[in-house]
Amino acid sequence: MVVVMSPDATDEDVARVVEKVEGVGGEAFVSKGLERTIIGLVGDIDSFHHLNLRTLRGVADVHRISDPYKLVSRQHRPDRSTVWIGEPGRQVPIGPETLTFIAGPCAVESAQQTLEAAQMARSAGAAILRGGAFKPRTSPYAFQGLGVKGLEILADVRVATGLPIVTEVVDARDVPVVAEYADMLQIGTRNMANFGLLQAAGESGKPVLLKRGMTATIEEWLMAAEYIAQRGNLDVVLCERGIRTFEPATRNTLDISAVPVVQAASHLPVIVDPSHAAGRRDLVLPLSRAAIAVGADGVIVDVHPQPEVALCDGPQALEGADLRELAQAVRRLPALVGKEPALAPVV
Amino acid sequence: MVVVMSPDATDEDVARVVEKVEGVGGEAFVSKGLERTIIGLVGDIDSFHHLNLRTLRGVADVHRISDPYKLVSRQHRPDRSTVWIGEPGRQVPIGPETLTFIAGPCAVESAQQTLEAAQMARSAGAAILRGGAFKPRTSPYAFQGLGVKGLEILADVRVATGLPIVTEVVDARDVPVVAEYADMLQIGTRNMANFGLLQAAGESGKPVLLKRGMTATIEEWLMAAEYIAQRGNLDVVLCERGIRTFEPATRNTLDISAVPVVQAASHLPVIVDPSHAAGRRDLVLPLSRAAIAVGADGVIVDVHPQPEVALCDGPQALEGADLRELAQAVRRLPALVGKEPALAPVV
Amino acid sequence: MVVVMSPDATDEDVARVVEKVEGVGGEAFVSKGLERTIIGLVGDIDSFHHLNLRTLRGVADVHRISDPYKLVSRQHRPDRSTVWIGEPGRQVPIGPETLTFIAGPCAVESAQQTLEAAQMARSAGAAILRGGAFKPRTSPYAFQGLGVKGLEILADVRVATGLPIVTEVVDARDVPVVAEYADMLQIGTRNMANFGLLQAAGESGKPVLLKRGMTATIEEWLMAAEYIAQRGNLDVVLCERGIRTFEPATRNTLDISAVPVVQAASHLPVIVDPSHAAGRRDLVLPLSRAAIAVGADGVIVDVHPQPEVALCDGPQALEGADLRELAQAVRRLPALVGKEPALAPVV
Amino acid sequence: MVVVMSPDATDEDVARVVEKVEGVGGEAFVSKGLERTIIGLVGDIDSFHHLNLRTLRGVADVHRISDPYKLVSRQHRPDRSTVWIGEPGRQVPIGPETLTFIAGPCAVESAQQTLEAAQMARSAGAAILRGGAFKPRTSPYAFQGLGVKGLEILADVRVATGLPIVTEVVDARDVPVVAEYADMLQIGTRNMANFGLLQAAGESGKPVLLKRGMTATIEEWLMAAEYIAQRGNLDVVLCERGIRTFEPATRNTLDISAVPVVQAASHLPVIVDPSHAAGRRDLVLPLSRAAIAVGADGVIVDVHPQPEVALCDGPQALEGADLRELAQAVRRLPALVGKEPALAPVV
């Protein structure tokens, strides 16, 4: 930590800061400049936080230097992690060696639609099935998902296709039931800072797919992962899904740089969701290519057998020729960044 | 709703849209332009949503025209509402006739600190006490609040000072216990889109103070209020507390325009929190003045008897001379916008 | 300046930084932490910039501590400045003692329209007339202003009403002709970082009204003022006019906090333009009140005798009852923040 | 255009809109809904703009439906364009068939440094040399470039290496001299809305590289290109270089989606500048790969023989191993998106 004094701070003001820091066992190094004095703090950062240094007379600013997350950082674990999804013996990896393709319908609407979507996904090279049973919706008047009935459908489709399942949980009270059915819990963009939900997911015993809050900085996102990790669960996969900006041409702005930034800061795998970022079907293919080329550990997309009757996000779901082109990109591009496609479990 | 066809849409494409709309009982008015055709839809909007018009061939865009919220709109209730806080016979209004000053510590730390802060608040003209027992914190390593013990302290201080209490609830599972103690439930900026929590608050039987998500549009904020209203609770007070922008000089950017924008669109009262918006003590007084002058129905600020030892947000808490100046503004400014200060209940 | 070393930096890496800093005559104070070492630099900052410390091995980050502007800062001149507009003997002040009301049409369209707007403005308490002769337009197909003919009209209206004139200049090549007619040059939001124009305005001999770039930080805005000041012209008035955010309800988001932030950092006066920030007539009055209450040194608004035929920004121009209410606010509110309305010159 | 009436608009209000529209030769189609009436306008949009419909009583909103740009749109020219850079017989294409690699130093500092950087660039597969002689700098105290001396150096290096030159022009008054030396004029992010400069570039007779304003929407960027095109110059190449968002981990957020969005809307080529977007050397390679994979028509990066002594943006300049890896990506990736690397002219 660095304390920056204001230009009119007195020697007593500086001395008071030093005294406070030493009072909690820290060391304070004073650098007296022409205009300002700065004080470098060495010691336990958490104890410094409680000093409220910013409220002391003569203090202009306090800069944090270290990262605020610990368990998810590469300082804690230098090698990048692989998270394994699914039952023992039939697991699918997400990590530095592979490119894992995840696909499925935005919402589970019926057994038939989900099975067809899963078969489309598997044929296109997907190794994990996505599908929403509990849907967080901006409007209380919109379709809210099939709930437990949807989870049952997903479980049946897992048996039929062999694909492990990732599905969203939107309420801490639902974590046990979702964890009973799903292979991986998804925490959505609107819940990234729902700390009770993060903690419940951390105690669920299942891997977690943590989407970035659409307005969260990368640091806040990693702090949300830290909440999960703190409960003993380090099986967290991060998912970049676009951030809110002033640009209206896409629903959100895919922050493609977040992938290498996260990989440098954290050992956790990071994947990309181009469907929800763009909100436009014609962008899903080029953005998926970009995600693989930038080095993402996976891509997750919406597919639907009949987008025009989808109850949720139909305009961005892939089908037909687009999906075939994406399947080709998933096969050919990973090798160029030193990865290989993760394979679906054998049925 | 307006459907905009792409320039290369065919007559069949247009006919298909019309057919779909008429199929759910709507009317479609076709305007054929030089470059594009547009189609105006008349009828039940919710039924149009399920048509997925955006996925039809030849459709370039679909514009929603009506507001998506209903119960909280001024079309539903033309006159602006007053929400009453506290026990019958000792209630404090928040609404169009008054300027309600709410103050207290960011976090309840001890009985002594809370009582002193409440007395400071009451002396300065506050009619309602704020104070956090459950704190949502970005870091799992930060102070998380005293929990139920904090609620008990608040209840004791209510008895001692006569001030009704507003306090935050961060988890749907805590709504019953918080509603048992508090006069008003606060839903914080990070939980504005926590739909389970909104619904639980809607069923709590207590008024709700709904802070704007720091990255929520005004429309999304009103939709969150609609979630509460839909459960039968129209006693919702909105609170503007700054939005996330590119400007680093303040913690968030206070969107002062949101006050008149909300008042034109919704009948719900709207107040302003300058402390959390700015994150700097020196801005609280000028921003409070601005809030009153723009026509806000209340202001809510942090006060602390000793900011330098506060466990939360000390740098923005008011004391001494600043608080006295704010008290003066609260007394003098409301008359200039046709309001009068709301009075604290007689002890 | 503070140099933050990465956790794996070696002693040689630290020594190299110290050596570089000392090589240009600076001092380097090393603070060795548990995880990282930080180095505080003391000396001439400009010389440190050329060292490219960020490119050295082991350097993780370099934090600037001092403000990058000098002439416009309160460290350079502790007391807030007053800028005087108009001919000697008939000057209007903009500064800490006064609230200066500036009004006029967005664009000069004809002699008749400009004269009527000026008379409306003066009757409402305006002391300076605004009006655009050169208009920067996003579309090359939009009305671009009357040019020199517009300047002549403004000069005639100045004679008729006694009001000094502020008008925009959009191209460095036009500075001489605009300075010949105008009492104050306006630099618009799109040109805030047009450094050639800033320098030309700095050499014009006239006061400058510098609007904030709609996407500029306050620091960048003050750096733009520094460009003007560096050419010997300290008669700069800053104008907050809204910043670009994700909120669509208003054209831009008025950053009301910028007023006290600027007043704490710089001695230059700062005024507010609520018309262009909001883009909605119904918000101009409440936002003007907020601007005066927050302590702005002036407000500038669009007025038009017939908004429905305006060639530019008609939807936000005031007339009739709205203008009368604003006139009342301009008379009554300044006293509450220790200011008085600036008076128009006697005709 | 679509006019949306407010819920309380009367039949007379609707009639007045219709009358105005018909008065300028347009047609108005009225759709009367349950809550609101909407009116579709057909005819010449520019004439509708002058009606100021938004100011009429009963009008709630006016939506523009068509794109505001014409010459640069794919409606105007359906096939994507190729722009040719350099002298006849030695030209380098930028367009749909190729991936053009542009590299060079951020600033021209000396003949020696520029020549070395150009040789590095050419060896790595670059077909065009970039280098700044006139630099727009946020601070008036920063290095402003060598000016005409820098242009001369660039011209000498062109002779030595055969690479055509793109260099920035920051002031309309400098366009003639820059056009005398350069093969392509660059307009930088801070000048994207400097309309006088756009028009001067449009009349220069040289191709223009138009960077996106760091806070410009894609539509505003295309309107800036329209300004150039309107002066008869359709040889415009667009360059995405990152937009300003709330994320601090990168200098700006590279909007990778802008590439396919622009390619769908406009026939102009579009390239990507990952160096200035990220501001971090370690991100340049992954972002360049992403740019090629998304379908960009080129990439432009900073290279410097000795980044640690660069006068400008040293921290992001490539050298050594990074540059060799990028060279490999430029050779291998384009084939996967149906393109081939553009070749440098034979010396």
XYZ file of C-alpha atoms in Angstrom, chain D residues 6-253:
248
model
C -47.692 10.063 -25.885
C -50.633 8.245 -24.269
C -52.537 11.506 -23.736
C -52.110 12.832 -27.297
C -55.333 13.996 -28.904
C -56.613 13.395 -32.411
C -55.648 16.975 -33.230
C -52.087 16.281 -32.109
C -51.940 13.320 -34.479
C -53.472 15.354 -37.296
C -50.883 18.094 -36.854
C -48.022 15.627 -37.289
C -49.626 14.173 -40.405
C -50.160 17.633 -41.833
C -46.532 18.657 -41.225
C -45.215 15.498 -42.873
C -47.482 15.860 -45.878
C -46.496 19.534 -46.082
C -42.965 18.528 -47.080
C -44.138 15.893 -49.515
C -44.019 12.848 -47.235
C -46.583 10.192 -46.405
C -47.737 9.400 -42.859
C -49.222 6.036 -41.872
C -51.134 6.148 -38.600
C -51.341 3.019 -36.357
C -53.705 3.589 -33.463
C -52.823 1.317 -30.532
C -54.584 0.685 -27.256
C -52.278 2.936 -25.317
C -50.508 4.956 -27.937
C -50.634 5.949 -31.559
C -47.577 5.562 -33.749
C -47.044 7.198 -37.126
C -44.755 5.756 -39.787
C -43.187 8.347 -42.098
C -42.299 7.588 -45.682
C -40.384 10.008 -47.917
C -37.250 12.148 -47.785
C -35.738 11.866 -44.321
C -33.698 15.040 -44.511
C -36.846 17.070 -45.036
C -38.419 15.415 -41.990
C -35.463 16.429 -39.819
C -36.257 20.082 -40.347
C -39.806 19.604 -39.052
C -38.642 19.346 -35.443
C -41.411 16.824 -34.853
C -40.127 16.172 -31.357
C -41.250 19.647 -30.295
C -44.879 19.184 -31.377
C -47.535 18.748 -28.723
C -48.364 15.109 -28.035
C -45.154 13.716 -29.528
C -43.319 11.435 -27.088
C -40.496 10.242 -29.255
C -39.158 10.059 -32.798
C -37.234 6.982 -33.906
C -34.938 7.059 -36.856
C -35.083 3.760 -38.758
C -32.687 4.163 -41.659
C -28.949 4.471 -41.270
C -27.817 8.102 -41.425
C -24.812 7.383 -43.666
C -25.159 6.756 -47.367
C -21.973 6.715 -49.444
C -20.139 4.357 -47.121
C -23.045 1.928 -46.687
C -23.436 -1.452 -48.310
C -26.799 -0.274 -49.620
C -24.866 2.266 -51.671
C -22.211 -0.273 -52.720
C -23.098 -3.898 -51.919
C -19.646 -5.436 -52.478
C -16.925 -4.801 -49.941
C -14.219 -2.434 -51.242
C -10.471 -2.802 -51.569
C -8.361 0.292 -50.946
C -4.913 0.393 -52.604
C -1.998 2.063 -50.820
C 1.179 3.362 -52.453
C 2.468 4.354 -55.869
C 0.974 2.792 -58.983
C 2.716 -0.470 -59.795
C 3.811 -0.969 -56.184
C 0.490 -0.852 -54.398
C -0.599 -2.810 -51.345
C -4.280 -3.768 -51.002
C -6.473 -3.533 -47.899
C -9.742 -5.328 -48.483
C -11.827 -8.490 -48.289
C -9.338 -10.844 -50.000
C -6.332 -10.055 -47.847
C -4.937 -9.575 -44.369
C -2.639 -6.559 -44.442
C -0.055 -6.273 -41.708
C 1.019 -2.703 -40.880
C 3.813 -2.051 -38.387
C 6.263 0.609 -37.304
C 7.214 2.873 -34.426
C 4.591 4.911 -32.585
C 6.729 8.019 -33.161
C 9.489 8.772 -35.650
C 12.409 9.669 -33.383
C 15.420 9.458 -35.702
C 16.419 8.160 -39.145
C 18.275 5.271 -37.574
C 15.431 4.177 -35.261
C 12.866 4.455 -38.053
C 14.919 2.464 -40.524
C 15.566 -0.287 -37.990
C 11.909 -0.457 -37.036
C 10.909 -0.606 -40.717
C 13.313 -3.467 -41.354
C 11.941 -5.320 -38.324
C 8.424 -4.710 -39.635
C 9.221 -5.900 -43.156
C 10.971 -9.026 -41.894
C 7.927 -9.860 -39.827
C 5.654 -9.679 -42.861
C 4.448 -6.083 -42.736
C 3.434 -4.621 -46.103
C 2.964 -1.022 -44.954
C 5.025 1.122 -42.554
C 3.380 3.197 -39.846
C 5.127 6.010 -37.960
C 4.092 9.303 -36.353
C 5.669 12.631 -37.265
C 2.905 14.794 -35.773
C 1.720 13.443 -32.404
C -1.474 14.499 -30.635
C -0.670 14.398 -26.941
C -2.958 14.819 -23.961
C -0.260 16.834 -22.215
C 1.252 19.982 -23.711
C 4.426 18.972 -21.896
C 4.855 15.650 -23.797
C 6.923 14.969 -26.955
C 4.917 16.357 -29.886
C 6.767 14.677 -32.782
C 9.447 15.766 -35.257
C 6.987 17.337 -37.717
C 8.170 17.817 -41.309
C 11.605 16.449 -40.404
C 9.822 13.232 -39.415
C 8.006 13.108 -42.754
C 11.326 13.362 -44.566
C 12.723 10.478 -42.564
C 9.667 8.383 -43.430
C 10.091 9.164 -47.119
C 13.751 8.097 -47.002
C 12.832 4.864 -45.235
C 10.193 4.187 -47.884
C 12.896 4.362 -50.537
C 15.148 2.082 -48.509
C 12.540 -0.572 -47.679
C 9.902 -0.264 -50.382
C 7.111 -0.027 -47.814
C 4.332 2.525 -48.382
C 3.825 4.898 -45.459
C 0.839 5.762 -43.295
C 1.272 8.670 -40.882
C -1.034 10.781 -38.771
C -2.217 14.287 -39.504
C -3.629 16.223 -36.542
C -4.486 19.620 -37.983
C -6.350 20.567 -41.170
C -3.618 23.102 -41.916
C -1.041 20.281 -42.120
C -2.956 18.114 -44.594
C -1.173 19.415 -47.726
C 2.338 18.821 -46.400
C 1.508 15.398 -44.940
C -0.221 14.376 -48.176
C 2.914 15.388 -50.075
C 4.991 12.765 -48.230
C 2.576 10.052 -47.083
C 0.878 7.253 -49.019
C -2.029 7.233 -46.573
C -3.195 9.816 -44.039
C -4.107 8.609 -40.579
C -6.795 10.418 -38.587
C -6.412 9.553 -34.924
C -8.944 8.654 -32.288
C -9.016 12.154 -30.756
C -9.749 13.736 -34.135
C -12.483 11.422 -35.376
C -15.065 14.178 -34.922
C -12.814 17.018 -36.096
C -14.983 17.720 -39.096
C -12.696 20.312 -40.680
C -9.858 17.795 -40.650
C -12.104 15.082 -42.101
C -13.097 17.341 -44.946
C -9.500 18.384 -45.620
C -8.493 14.706 -45.719
C -11.389 14.088 -48.074
C -9.884 16.590 -50.492
C -6.271 15.451 -50.134
C -6.286 12.867 -52.914
C -4.798 10.245 -50.567
C -6.366 7.190 -48.885
C -7.328 7.780 -45.282
C -6.964 5.486 -42.267
C -9.773 6.580 -39.931
C -9.388 5.444 -36.346
C -12.508 5.034 -34.268
C -13.011 7.694 -31.625
C -12.366 5.990 -28.312
C -15.852 6.942 -27.266
C -17.622 6.894 -30.621
C -20.402 4.522 -31.526
C -19.971 2.570 -34.719
C -22.655 4.736 -36.298
C -20.788 7.940 -35.423
C -17.604 6.419 -36.816
C -19.317 5.632 -40.117
C -20.718 9.181 -40.174
C -17.151 10.472 -39.836
C -16.197 8.313 -42.833
C -19.188 9.793 -44.654
C -17.684 13.278 -44.129
C -14.563 12.137 -45.990
C -16.545 10.310 -48.671
C -18.715 13.340 -49.255
C -15.656 15.218 -50.502
C -15.205 12.601 -53.190
C -12.774 10.321 -51.394
C -14.040 6.765 -50.928
C -10.579 5.355 -50.191
C -11.199 5.110 -46.480
C -9.983 2.286 -44.229
C -11.543 2.064 -40.762
C -9.464 1.108 -37.721
C -10.890 -0.263 -34.459
C -8.524 0.691 -31.628
C -10.467 0.166 -28.409
C -13.211 2.079 -26.688
C -13.411 3.672 -23.263
C -15.178 1.505 -20.692
C -15.151 1.004 -16.934
C -12.528 -1.776 -17.131
C -9.101 -0.569 -15.953
C -7.041 -3.683 -16.741
C -6.480 -2.532 -20.295
C -5.983 1.039 -21.516
C -9.116 0.700 -23.628
C -11.436 -2.218 -24.364
